[in-house]
PDB file of C-alpha atoms in Angstrom:
ATOM      1  CA  ARG X 130     127.331 135.066 100.253  1.00  0.00           C
ATOM      2  CA  GLU X 131     124.573 137.700 100.350  1.00  0.00           C
ATOM      3  CA  ASN X 132     123.077 138.538 103.735  1.00  0.00           C
ATOM      4  CA  ASN X 133     119.322 139.144 103.579  1.00  0.00           C
ATOM      5  CA  PHE X 134     118.877 139.767 107.298  1.00  0.00           C
ATOM      6  CA  ARG X 135     118.557 143.536 106.856  1.00  0.00           C
ATOM      7  CA  ALA X 136     115.611 143.177 104.464  1.00  0.00           C
ATOM      8  CA  VAL X 137     113.930 140.700 106.820  1.00  0.00           C
ATOM      9  CA  LEU X 138     114.477 143.019 109.790  1.00  0.00           C
ATOM     10  CA  GLU X 139     113.035 145.992 107.904  1.00  0.00           C
ATOM     11  CA  THR X 140     109.952 143.937 107.014  1.00  0.00           C
ATOM     12  CA  ILE X 141     109.429 142.964 110.647  1.00  0.00           C
ATOM     13  CA  ARG X 142     109.882 146.563 111.815  1.00  0.00           C
ATOM     14  CA  GLY X 143     107.410 147.776 109.203  1.00  0.00           C
ATOM     15  CA  LEU X 144     104.804 145.283 110.373  1.00  0.00           C
ATOM     16  CA  MET X 145     105.270 146.192 114.027  1.00  0.00           C
ATOM     17  CA  SER X 146     105.174 149.967 113.462  1.00  0.00           C
ATOM     18  CA  GLY X 147     102.255 150.035 111.040  1.00  0.00           C
ATOM     19  CA  GLY X 148      99.692 151.201 113.570  1.00  0.00           C
ATOM     20  CA  ALA X 149      97.264 149.471 115.869  1.00  0.00           C
ATOM     21  CA  ASN X 150      96.672 145.848 114.964  1.00  0.00           C
ATOM     22  CA  SER X 151      98.447 146.305 111.608  1.00  0.00           C
ATOM     23  CA  MET X 152     100.536 143.219 112.262  1.00  0.00           C
ATOM     24  CA  TYR X 153      97.490 141.121 113.089  1.00  0.00           C
ATOM     25  CA  ARG X 154      95.742 142.176 109.882  1.00  0.00           C
ATOM     26  CA  SER X 155      98.771 141.324 107.729  1.00  0.00           C
ATOM     27  CA  ILE X 156      99.980 138.079 109.272  1.00  0.00           C
ATOM     28  CA  PRO X 157      97.862 135.074 110.303  1.00  0.00           C
ATOM     29  CA  SER X 158      98.304 134.044 113.922  1.00  0.00           C
ATOM     30  CA  TRP X 159      99.985 130.746 113.016  1.00  0.00           C
ATOM     31  CA  LEU X 160     102.764 132.508 111.050  1.00  0.00           C
ATOM     32  CA  MET X 161     103.787 134.995 113.769  1.00  0.00           C
ATOM     33  CA  PRO X 162     106.007 132.595 115.749  1.00  0.00           C
ATOM     34  CA  VAL X 163     107.930 131.780 112.565  1.00  0.00           C
ATOM     35  CA  LEU X 164     108.261 135.279 111.088  1.00  0.00           C
ATOM     36  CA  LEU X 165     108.462 137.409 114.232  1.00  0.00           C
ATOM     37  CA  GLY X 166     109.968 134.916 116.664  1.00  0.00           C
ATOM     38  CA  TYR X 167     107.338 135.227 119.370  1.00  0.00           C
ATOM     39  CA  GLY X 168     103.697 134.444 120.050  1.00  0.00           C
ATOM     40  CA  GLY X 169     103.736 130.643 120.302  1.00  0.00           C
ATOM     41  CA  ASP X 170     105.278 127.415 119.092  1.00  0.00           C
ATOM     42  CA  VAL X 171     106.746 127.477 115.567  1.00  0.00           C
ATOM     43  CA  THR X 172     105.404 123.956 114.927  1.00  0.00           C
ATOM     44  CA  MET X 173     101.946 125.545 114.856  1.00  0.00           C
ATOM     45  CA  ALA X 174     102.641 126.430 111.198  1.00  0.00           C
ATOM     46  CA  SER X 175     102.720 122.751 110.207  1.00  0.00           C
ATOM     47  CA  TYR X 176      99.633 121.328 108.496  1.00  0.00           C
ATOM     48  CA  LYS X 177      99.682 118.486 111.053  1.00  0.00           C
ATOM     49  CA  SER X 178      99.471 120.841 114.028  1.00  0.00           C
ATOM     50  CA  PRO X 179      96.176 120.674 115.986  1.00  0.00           C
ATOM     51  CA  LYS X 180      96.107 124.486 116.093  1.00  0.00           C
ATOM     52  CA  MET X 181      96.552 124.690 112.328  1.00  0.00           C
ATOM     53  CA  LYS X 182      93.738 122.174 111.812  1.00  0.00           C
ATOM     54  CA  ALA X 183      91.488 124.231 114.086  1.00  0.00           C
ATOM     55  CA  PHE X 184      92.445 127.419 112.213  1.00  0.00           C
ATOM     56  CA  ALA X 185      91.705 125.807 108.832  1.00  0.00           C
ATOM     57  CA  SER X 186      88.355 124.417 109.951  1.00  0.00           C
ATOM     58  CA  LYS X 187      87.179 127.915 110.992  1.00  0.00           C
ATOM     59  CA  THR X 188      88.610 129.911 108.065  1.00  0.00           C
ATOM     60  CA  THR X 189      86.648 130.315 104.852  1.00  0.00           C
ATOM     61  CA  GLY X 190      88.526 129.470 101.672  1.00  0.00           C
ATOM     62  CA  LEU X 191      90.971 127.003 103.217  1.00  0.00           C
ATOM     63  CA  ASN X 192      90.958 123.257 102.752  1.00  0.00           C
ATOM     64  CA  SER X 193      89.260 121.473 105.611  1.00  0.00           C
ATOM     65  CA  PRO X 194      91.634 119.194 107.573  1.00  0.00           C
ATOM     66  CA  THR X 195      89.342 116.262 106.759  1.00  0.00           C
ATOM     67  CA  ALA X 196      88.854 117.090 103.063  1.00  0.00           C
ATOM     68  CA  ALA X 197      90.384 115.181 100.161  1.00  0.00           C
ATOM     69  CA  LEU X 198      93.279 116.938  98.416  1.00  0.00           C
ATOM     70  CA  ASP X 199      93.610 117.060  94.641  1.00  0.00           C
ATOM     71  CA  TYR X 200      97.030 115.559  93.901  1.00  0.00           C
ATOM     72  CA  GLY X 201      96.375 115.669  90.152  1.00  0.00           C
ATOM     73  CA  ASP X 202      98.982 113.660  88.238  1.00  0.00           C
ATOM     74  CA  THR X 203     101.346 113.279  91.201  1.00  0.00           C
ATOM     75  CA  PHE X 204     101.067 109.482  91.154  1.00  0.00           C
ATOM     76  CA  MET X 205     102.176 107.331  88.241  1.00  0.00           C
ATOM     77  CA  ASP X 206      99.950 104.346  89.107  1.00  0.00           C
ATOM     78  CA  ILE X 207      98.077 102.701  91.985  1.00  0.00           C
ATOM     79  CA  ASP X 208     101.233 101.030  93.256  1.00  0.00           C
ATOM     80  CA  HIS X 209     102.933 104.427  93.429  1.00  0.00           C
ATOM     81  CA  LEU X 210      99.884 105.796  95.243  1.00  0.00           C
ATOM     82  CA  ARG X 211     100.108 103.093  97.913  1.00  0.00           C
ATOM     83  CA  ASP X 212     103.885 103.359  98.359  1.00  0.00           C
ATOM     84  CA  SER X 213     103.667 107.141  98.747  1.00  0.00           C
ATOM     85  CA  PHE X 214     101.944 106.830 102.134  1.00  0.00           C
ATOM     86  CA  PRO X 215     104.063 104.673 104.484  1.00  0.00           C
ATOM     87  CA  GLY X 216     101.913 102.846 106.991  1.00  0.00           C
ATOM     88  CA  CYS X 217      98.969 102.565 104.595  1.00  0.00           C
ATOM     89  CA  ASP X 218      97.211  99.311 105.503  1.00  0.00           C
ATOM     90  CA  GLU X 219      94.009 100.015 103.593  1.00  0.00           C
ATOM     91  CA  LEU X 220      93.763 101.611 100.148  1.00  0.00           C
ATOM     92  CA  ILE X 221      90.355 102.340  98.670  1.00  0.00           C
ATOM     93  CA  VAL X 222      90.156 103.650  95.108  1.00  0.00           C
ATOM     94  CA  ASP X 223      86.768 104.685  93.693  1.00  0.00           C
ATOM     95  CA  GLY X 224      84.998 102.844  96.510  1.00  0.00           C
ATOM     96  CA  GLN X 225      86.848  99.566  95.967  1.00  0.00           C
ATOM     97  CA  GLU X 226      89.540  98.232  98.294  1.00  0.00           C
ATOM     98  CA  ILE X 227      92.781  97.577  96.437  1.00  0.00           C
ATOM     99  CA  THR X 228      94.995  94.683  97.504  1.00  0.00           C
ATOM    100  CA  THR X 229      98.486  93.732  96.377  1.00  0.00           C
ATOM    101  CA  ASN X 230      97.043  91.148  93.971  1.00  0.00           C
ATOM    102  CA  ASP X 231      94.793  93.814  92.476  1.00  0.00           C
ATOM    103  CA  ASP X 232      97.876  95.972  91.872  1.00  0.00           C
ATOM    104  CA  GLU X 233      99.625  93.181  89.965  1.00  0.00           C
ATOM    105  CA  THR X 234      96.484  92.417  87.931  1.00  0.00           C
ATOM    106  CA  ALA X 235      96.137  96.077  86.939  1.00  0.00           C
ATOM    107  CA  LYS X 236      99.723  96.062  85.671  1.00  0.00           C
ATOM    108  CA  THR X 237      99.341  92.966  83.523  1.00  0.00           C
ATOM    109  CA  ASP X 238      95.894  93.274  81.989  1.00  0.00           C
ATOM    110  CA  GLY X 239      96.534  96.689  80.412  1.00  0.00           C
ATOM    111  CA  SER X 240      93.653  98.334  82.282  1.00  0.00           C
ATOM    112  CA  SER X 241      95.795 100.667  84.386  1.00  0.00           C
ATOM    113  CA  ASP X 242      95.608 103.809  82.253  1.00  0.00           C
ATOM    114  CA  ARG X 243      97.221 106.906  83.762  1.00  0.00           C
ATOM    115  CA  LYS X 244      94.791 108.743  86.020  1.00  0.00           C
ATOM    116  CA  LYS X 245      94.642 111.692  88.349  1.00  0.00           C
ATOM    117  CA  TYR X 246      93.653 111.300  91.979  1.00  0.00           C
ATOM    118  CA  ARG X 247      91.943 113.146  94.800  1.00  0.00           C
ATOM    119  CA  VAL X 248      93.201 111.598  98.014  1.00  0.00           C
ATOM    120  CA  LYS X 249      91.988 111.648 101.593  1.00  0.00           C
ATOM    121  CA  VAL X 250      94.337 110.342 104.280  1.00  0.00           C
ATOM    122  CA  ILE X 251      92.745 109.101 107.492  1.00  0.00           C
ATOM    123  CA  GLU X 252      95.238 109.096 110.349  1.00  0.00           C
ATOM    124  CA  ASN X 253      95.116 106.935 113.490  1.00  0.00           C
ATOM    125  CA  HIS X 254      93.598 104.036 111.588  1.00  0.00           C
ATOM    126  CA  GLY X 255      94.905 101.454 113.996  1.00  0.00           C
ATOM    127  CA  GLN X 256      98.373 101.540 115.574  1.00  0.00           C
ATOM    128  CA  ASP X 257     100.762 103.498 113.335  1.00  0.00           C
ATOM    129  CA  LYS X 258      98.493 102.774 110.377  1.00  0.00           C
ATOM    130  CA  ILE X 259      96.644 105.033 107.979  1.00  0.00           C
ATOM    131  CA  LYS X 260      93.754 104.595 105.601  1.00  0.00           C
ATOM    132  CA  VAL X 261      93.919 106.158 102.141  1.00  0.00           C
ATOM    133  CA  GLU X 262      90.757 106.880 100.170  1.00  0.00           C
ATOM    134  CA  ALA X 263      91.289 107.980  96.561  1.00  0.00           C
ATOM    135  CA  THR X 264      88.960 109.075  93.792  1.00  0.00           C
ATOM    136  CA  SER X 265      90.308 108.892  90.256  1.00  0.00           C
ATOM    137  CA  TYR X 266      89.468 111.046  87.257  1.00  0.00           C
ATOM    138  CA  PRO X 267      90.770 110.979  83.669  1.00  0.00           C
ATOM    139  CA  PHE X 268      94.282 112.017  82.732  1.00  0.00           C
ATOM    140  CA  PRO X 269      94.006 114.179  79.582  1.00  0.00           C
ATOM    141  CA  PRO X 270      96.274 112.844  76.817  1.00  0.00           C
ATOM    142  CA  SER X 271      96.736 116.325  75.389  1.00  0.00           C
ATOM    143  CA  TYR X 272      99.538 117.388  77.747  1.00  0.00           C
ATOM    144  CA  ASN X 273     102.736 115.946  79.221  1.00  0.00           C
ATOM    145  CA  GLY X 274     102.045 116.374  82.915  1.00  0.00           C
ATOM    146  CA  ASN X 275     104.268 114.897  85.597  1.00  0.00           C
ATOM    147  CA  ASP X 276     106.769 112.206  84.640  1.00  0.00           C
ATOM    148  CA  ILE X 277     108.563 111.878  87.983  1.00  0.00           C
ATOM    149  CA  ARG X 278     107.954 109.037  90.423  1.00  0.00           C
ATOM    150  CA  PHE X 279     108.056 111.064  93.620  1.00  0.00           C
ATOM    151  CA  THR X 280     109.360 109.475  96.813  1.00  0.00           C
ATOM    152  CA  PRO X 281     107.186 109.295  99.972  1.00  0.00           C
ATOM    153  CA  VAL X 282     109.124 112.217 101.455  1.00  0.00           C
ATOM    154  CA  GLN X 283     108.455 114.317  98.348  1.00  0.00           C
ATOM    155  CA  VAL X 284     104.771 113.343  98.337  1.00  0.00           C
ATOM    156  CA  ASN X 285     104.572 114.438 101.970  1.00  0.00           C
ATOM    157  CA  ALA X 286     105.995 117.819 100.924  1.00  0.00           C
ATOM    158  CA  ILE X 287     103.363 118.048  98.175  1.00  0.00           C
ATOM    159  CA  ARG X 288     100.674 117.176 100.714  1.00  0.00           C
ATOM    160  CA  SER X 289     101.954 119.936 102.979  1.00  0.00           C
ATOM    161  CA  GLY X 290     101.978 122.410 100.084  1.00  0.00           C
ATOM    162  CA  LEU X 291      98.324 121.662  99.304  1.00  0.00           C
ATOM    163  CA  SER X 292      97.307 121.994 102.960  1.00  0.00           C
ATOM    164  CA  PRO X 293      96.941 125.173 105.032  1.00  0.00           C
ATOM    165  CA  GLY X 294     100.152 126.247 106.733  1.00  0.00           C
ATOM    166  CA  LEU X 295     103.792 126.876 105.921  1.00  0.00           C
ATOM    167  CA  THR X 296     105.807 124.416 103.819  1.00  0.00           C
ATOM    168  CA  THR X 297     109.606 124.487 103.855  1.00  0.00           C
ATOM    169  CA  ILE X 298     111.529 122.175 101.516  1.00  0.00           C
ATOM    170  CA  ILE X 299     115.238 121.812 102.286  1.00  0.00           C
ATOM    171  CA  GLY X 300     117.797 119.624 100.564  1.00  0.00           C
ATOM    172  CA  PRO X 301     121.078 119.584  98.634  1.00  0.00           C
ATOM    173  CA  PRO X 302     121.196 120.241  94.876  1.00  0.00           C
ATOM    174  CA  GLY X 303     119.717 117.526  92.689  1.00  0.00           C
ATOM    175  CA  THR X 304     117.217 116.175  95.223  1.00  0.00           C
ATOM    176  CA  GLY X 305     114.125 117.349  93.315  1.00  0.00           C
ATOM    177  CA  LYS X 306     113.151 120.472  95.266  1.00  0.00           C
ATOM    178  CA  THR X 307     112.221 122.358  92.090  1.00  0.00           C
ATOM    179  CA  ASP X 308     110.214 119.428  90.722  1.00  0.00           C
ATOM    180  CA  VAL X 309     108.249 119.214  93.974  1.00  0.00           C
ATOM    181  CA  ALA X 310     107.605 122.969  93.868  1.00  0.00           C
ATOM    182  CA  VAL X 311     106.396 122.746  90.245  1.00  0.00           C
ATOM    183  CA  GLN X 312     104.027 119.899  91.173  1.00  0.00           C
ATOM    184  CA  ILE X 313     102.616 121.927  94.069  1.00  0.00           C
ATOM    185  CA  ILE X 314     102.116 124.936  91.788  1.00  0.00           C
ATOM    186  CA  ALA X 315     100.290 122.861  89.167  1.00  0.00           C
ATOM    187  CA  ASN X 316      98.087 121.190  91.779  1.00  0.00           C
ATOM    188  CA  LEU X 317      97.206 124.526  93.365  1.00  0.00           C
ATOM    189  CA  TYR X 318      96.375 125.932  89.930  1.00  0.00           C
ATOM    190  CA  HIS X 319      93.835 123.167  89.316  1.00  0.00           C
ATOM    191  CA  SER X 320      92.531 123.052  92.899  1.00  0.00           C
ATOM    192  CA  PHE X 321      91.898 126.806  93.131  1.00  0.00           C
ATOM    193  CA  PRO X 322      91.305 128.038  89.548  1.00  0.00           C
ATOM    194  CA  THR X 323      90.010 131.453  90.676  1.00  0.00           C
ATOM    195  CA  GLN X 324      93.020 132.210  92.890  1.00  0.00           C
ATOM    196  CA  ARG X 325      96.382 133.724  91.971  1.00  0.00           C
ATOM    197  CA  THR X 326      99.743 132.179  92.803  1.00  0.00           C
ATOM    198  CA  VAL X 327     102.792 134.401  93.336  1.00  0.00           C
ATOM    199  CA  ILE X 328     106.204 132.739  92.878  1.00  0.00           C
ATOM    200  CA  VAL X 329     109.250 134.532  94.303  1.00  0.00           C
ATOM    201  CA  THR X 330     112.807 133.186  94.070  1.00  0.00           C
ATOM    202  CA  HIS X 331     116.260 134.322  95.147  1.00  0.00           C
ATOM    203  CA  SER X 332     117.572 134.578  91.568  1.00  0.00           C
ATOM    204  CA  ASN X 333     116.310 135.115  88.037  1.00  0.00           C
ATOM    205  CA  ALA X 334     117.748 131.773  86.943  1.00  0.00           C
ATOM    206  CA  ALA X 335     115.777 129.891  89.606  1.00  0.00           C
ATOM    207  CA  LEU X 336     112.543 131.625  88.645  1.00  0.00           C
ATOM    208  CA  ASN X 337     113.102 130.963  84.938  1.00  0.00           C
ATOM    209  CA  ASP X 338     113.752 127.298  85.737  1.00  0.00           C
ATOM    210  CA  ILE X 339     110.426 126.983  87.577  1.00  0.00           C
ATOM    211  CA  PHE X 340     108.612 128.973  84.889  1.00  0.00           C
ATOM    212  CA  THR X 341     109.969 126.734  82.123  1.00  0.00           C
ATOM    213  CA  LYS X 342     109.105 123.513  83.939  1.00  0.00           C
ATOM    214  CA  VAL X 343     105.550 124.689  84.618  1.00  0.00           C
ATOM    215  CA  MET X 344     105.113 125.469  80.920  1.00  0.00           C
ATOM    216  CA  THR X 345     106.625 122.147  79.844  1.00  0.00           C
ATOM    217  CA  ARG X 346     103.927 120.298  81.766  1.00  0.00           C
ATOM    218  CA  GLY X 347     101.347 121.728  79.350  1.00  0.00           C
ATOM    219  CA  ASP X 348      98.397 121.821  81.771  1.00  0.00           C
ATOM    220  CA  VAL X 349      98.745 125.455  82.880  1.00  0.00           C
ATOM    221  CA  ASP X 350      97.382 127.815  80.234  1.00  0.00           C
ATOM    222  CA  GLU X 351     100.213 130.153  79.265  1.00  0.00           C
ATOM    223  CA  ARG X 352      97.868 133.121  78.878  1.00  0.00           C
ATOM    224  CA  TYR X 353      97.548 133.129  82.680  1.00  0.00           C
ATOM    225  CA  MET X 354     101.307 133.259  83.252  1.00  0.00           C
ATOM    226  CA  LEU X 355     103.170 136.524  83.830  1.00  0.00           C
ATOM    227  CA  ARG X 356     106.941 136.916  84.308  1.00  0.00           C
ATOM    228  CA  LEU X 357     108.010 140.088  86.113  1.00  0.00           C
ATOM    229  CA  GLY X 358     111.545 141.385  86.402  1.00  0.00           C
ATOM    230  CA  SER X 359     114.551 141.745  84.119  1.00  0.00           C
ATOM    231  CA  GLY X 360     115.131 138.008  83.923  1.00  0.00           C
ATOM    232  CA  GLU X 361     112.334 137.617  81.389  1.00  0.00           C
ATOM    233  CA  ARG X 362     114.708 138.362  78.517  1.00  0.00           C
ATOM    234  CA  ASN X 363     116.689 135.240  79.432  1.00  0.00           C
ATOM    235  CA  LEU X 364     113.582 133.077  79.620  1.00  0.00           C
ATOM    236  CA  THR X 365     113.503 130.139  77.203  1.00  0.00           C
ATOM    237  CA  THR X 366     110.140 128.380  76.955  1.00  0.00           C
ATOM    238  CA  THR X 367     108.325 125.856  74.795  1.00  0.00           C
ATOM    239  CA  SER X 368     105.654 128.407  73.904  1.00  0.00           C
ATOM    240  CA  THR X 369     104.475 128.254  70.302  1.00  0.00           C
ATOM    241  CA  SER X 370     103.015 131.763  70.481  1.00  0.00           C
ATOM    242  CA  ASP X 371     104.677 134.917  69.249  1.00  0.00           C
ATOM    243  CA  HIS X 372     104.193 136.869  72.470  1.00  0.00           C
ATOM    244  CA  ASP X 373     106.437 137.317  75.490  1.00  0.00           C
ATOM    245  CA  PHE X 374     105.539 136.954  79.167  1.00  0.00           C
ATOM    246  CA  THR X 375     106.109 140.533  80.339  1.00  0.00           C
ATOM    247  CA  LYS X 376     103.196 142.790  81.258  1.00  0.00           C
ATOM    248  CA  THR X 377     103.381 144.398  77.819  1.00  0.00           C
ATOM    249  CA  GLY X 378     103.453 140.998  76.155  1.00  0.00           C
ATOM    250  CA  ARG X 379     100.453 139.829  78.149  1.00  0.00           C
ATOM    251  CA  VAL X 380      98.404 142.847  77.061  1.00  0.00           C
ATOM    252  CA  ALA X 381      99.470 142.397  73.420  1.00  0.00           C
ATOM    253  CA  HIS X 382      98.480 138.732  73.568  1.00  0.00           C
ATOM    254  CA  ILE X 383      95.036 139.555  74.973  1.00  0.00           C
ATOM    255  CA  LEU X 384      94.438 142.196  72.287  1.00  0.00           C
ATOM    256  CA  SER X 385      95.560 139.775  69.562  1.00  0.00           C
ATOM    257  CA  ARG X 386      93.291 137.055  70.928  1.00  0.00           C
ATOM    258  CA  ARG X 387      90.423 139.562  71.082  1.00  0.00           C
ATOM    259  CA  GLY X 388      90.917 140.396  67.415  1.00  0.00           C
ATOM    260  CA  ASP X 389      90.932 136.703  66.438  1.00  0.00           C
ATOM    261  CA  LEU X 390      87.718 136.014  68.334  1.00  0.00           C
ATOM    262  CA  LEU X 391      85.975 139.078  66.876  1.00  0.00           C
ATOM    263  CA  GLU X 392      86.970 137.915  63.383  1.00  0.00           C
ATOM    264  CA  LYS X 393      85.334 134.531  64.035  1.00  0.00           C
ATOM    265  CA  VAL X 394      82.172 136.237  65.264  1.00  0.00           C
ATOM    266  CA  GLN X 395      82.077 138.445  62.174  1.00  0.00           C
ATOM    267  CA  ARG X 396      82.477 135.460  59.824  1.00  0.00           C
ATOM    268  CA  LEU X 397      79.704 133.601  61.629  1.00  0.00           C
ATOM    269  CA  SER X 398      77.470 136.666  61.398  1.00  0.00           C
ATOM    270  CA  GLU X 399      78.116 136.967  57.646  1.00  0.00           C
ATOM    271  CA  SER X 400      77.487 133.258  57.041  1.00  0.00           C
ATOM    272  CA  LEU X 401      74.085 133.562  58.760  1.00  0.00           C
ATOM    273  CA  GLY X 402      73.178 136.695  56.833  1.00  0.00           C
ATOM    274  CA  VAL X 403      72.980 138.826  59.962  1.00  0.00           C
ATOM    275  CA  SER X 404      75.568 141.263  58.674  1.00  0.00           C
ATOM    276  CA  GLY X 405      77.527 141.854  55.494  1.00  0.00           C
ATOM    277  CA  LYS X 406      81.095 142.615  54.494  1.00  0.00           C
ATOM    278  CA  SER X 407      80.139 146.242  54.129  1.00  0.00           C
ATOM    279  CA  GLU X 408      80.046 146.509  57.903  1.00  0.00           C
ATOM    280  CA  ARG X 409      83.736 145.719  58.203  1.00  0.00           C
ATOM    281  CA  GLY X 410      86.272 148.462  58.707  1.00  0.00           C
ATOM    282  CA  VAL X 411      88.372 150.072  56.001  1.00  0.00           C
ATOM    283  CA  ASN X 412      91.107 147.494  56.580  1.00  0.00           C
ATOM    284  CA  GLY X 413      88.641 144.619  56.386  1.00  0.00           C
ATOM    285  CA  ALA X 414      88.611 143.985  60.131  1.00  0.00           C
TER     286      ALA X 414
END
């Protein structure tokens, strides 16, 4: 089994010897106890930690501890939504309290179309009880999305992944760790459309597996996906395009798309009489 301790040690040494305050500029205060082994309690990195909540409330760009999280298509139906939060004694969806009878009615009258949800969990709502407030929005029929009925433990991992802090998912093979990671990636993509997500794995096969599952969902535009490393040649995807996902392939795809869009503009210009075919190039472009 490969030992990665040397690489970790070199990273820590580089951070500590990078000059005055270099470590504090590179690593947030809540991550130091976990990565460096000193500076406080390691539980501070959890999204439930009071220190993490205080850090998130004062840091621009992070989800507020009291804000609703966009779970997207994590939940299959309202019943799944309720069961995903053990201790939930009050479920409010779109301003209306949902009871058990309402759940059964929604299943039998055909009105329970698949929806996406933004969910806010209110802790300390009575003794060992929580209140869940959800806002639904349409589930586009044009893509596959999630088809897994996540367990409460997996939903808690997804909640942690959408919240500020460090999320660690541990389990034996076949317990759905990759599926949870893919759901977190998709939710982050939709929650923060202007941000970039970097995915690093221990092996090429693991990265290709995640890459393929993200593409199979159909809700992450493939033009925004880039596969680095030698493992790209072994990547098998459902892409209908003729381009690859290397840096060269990404550039070629953008140039091809640019040419297609310019052709549409030229045809529109000619149909309106703004320009003529004589203004095209020697190859007709």
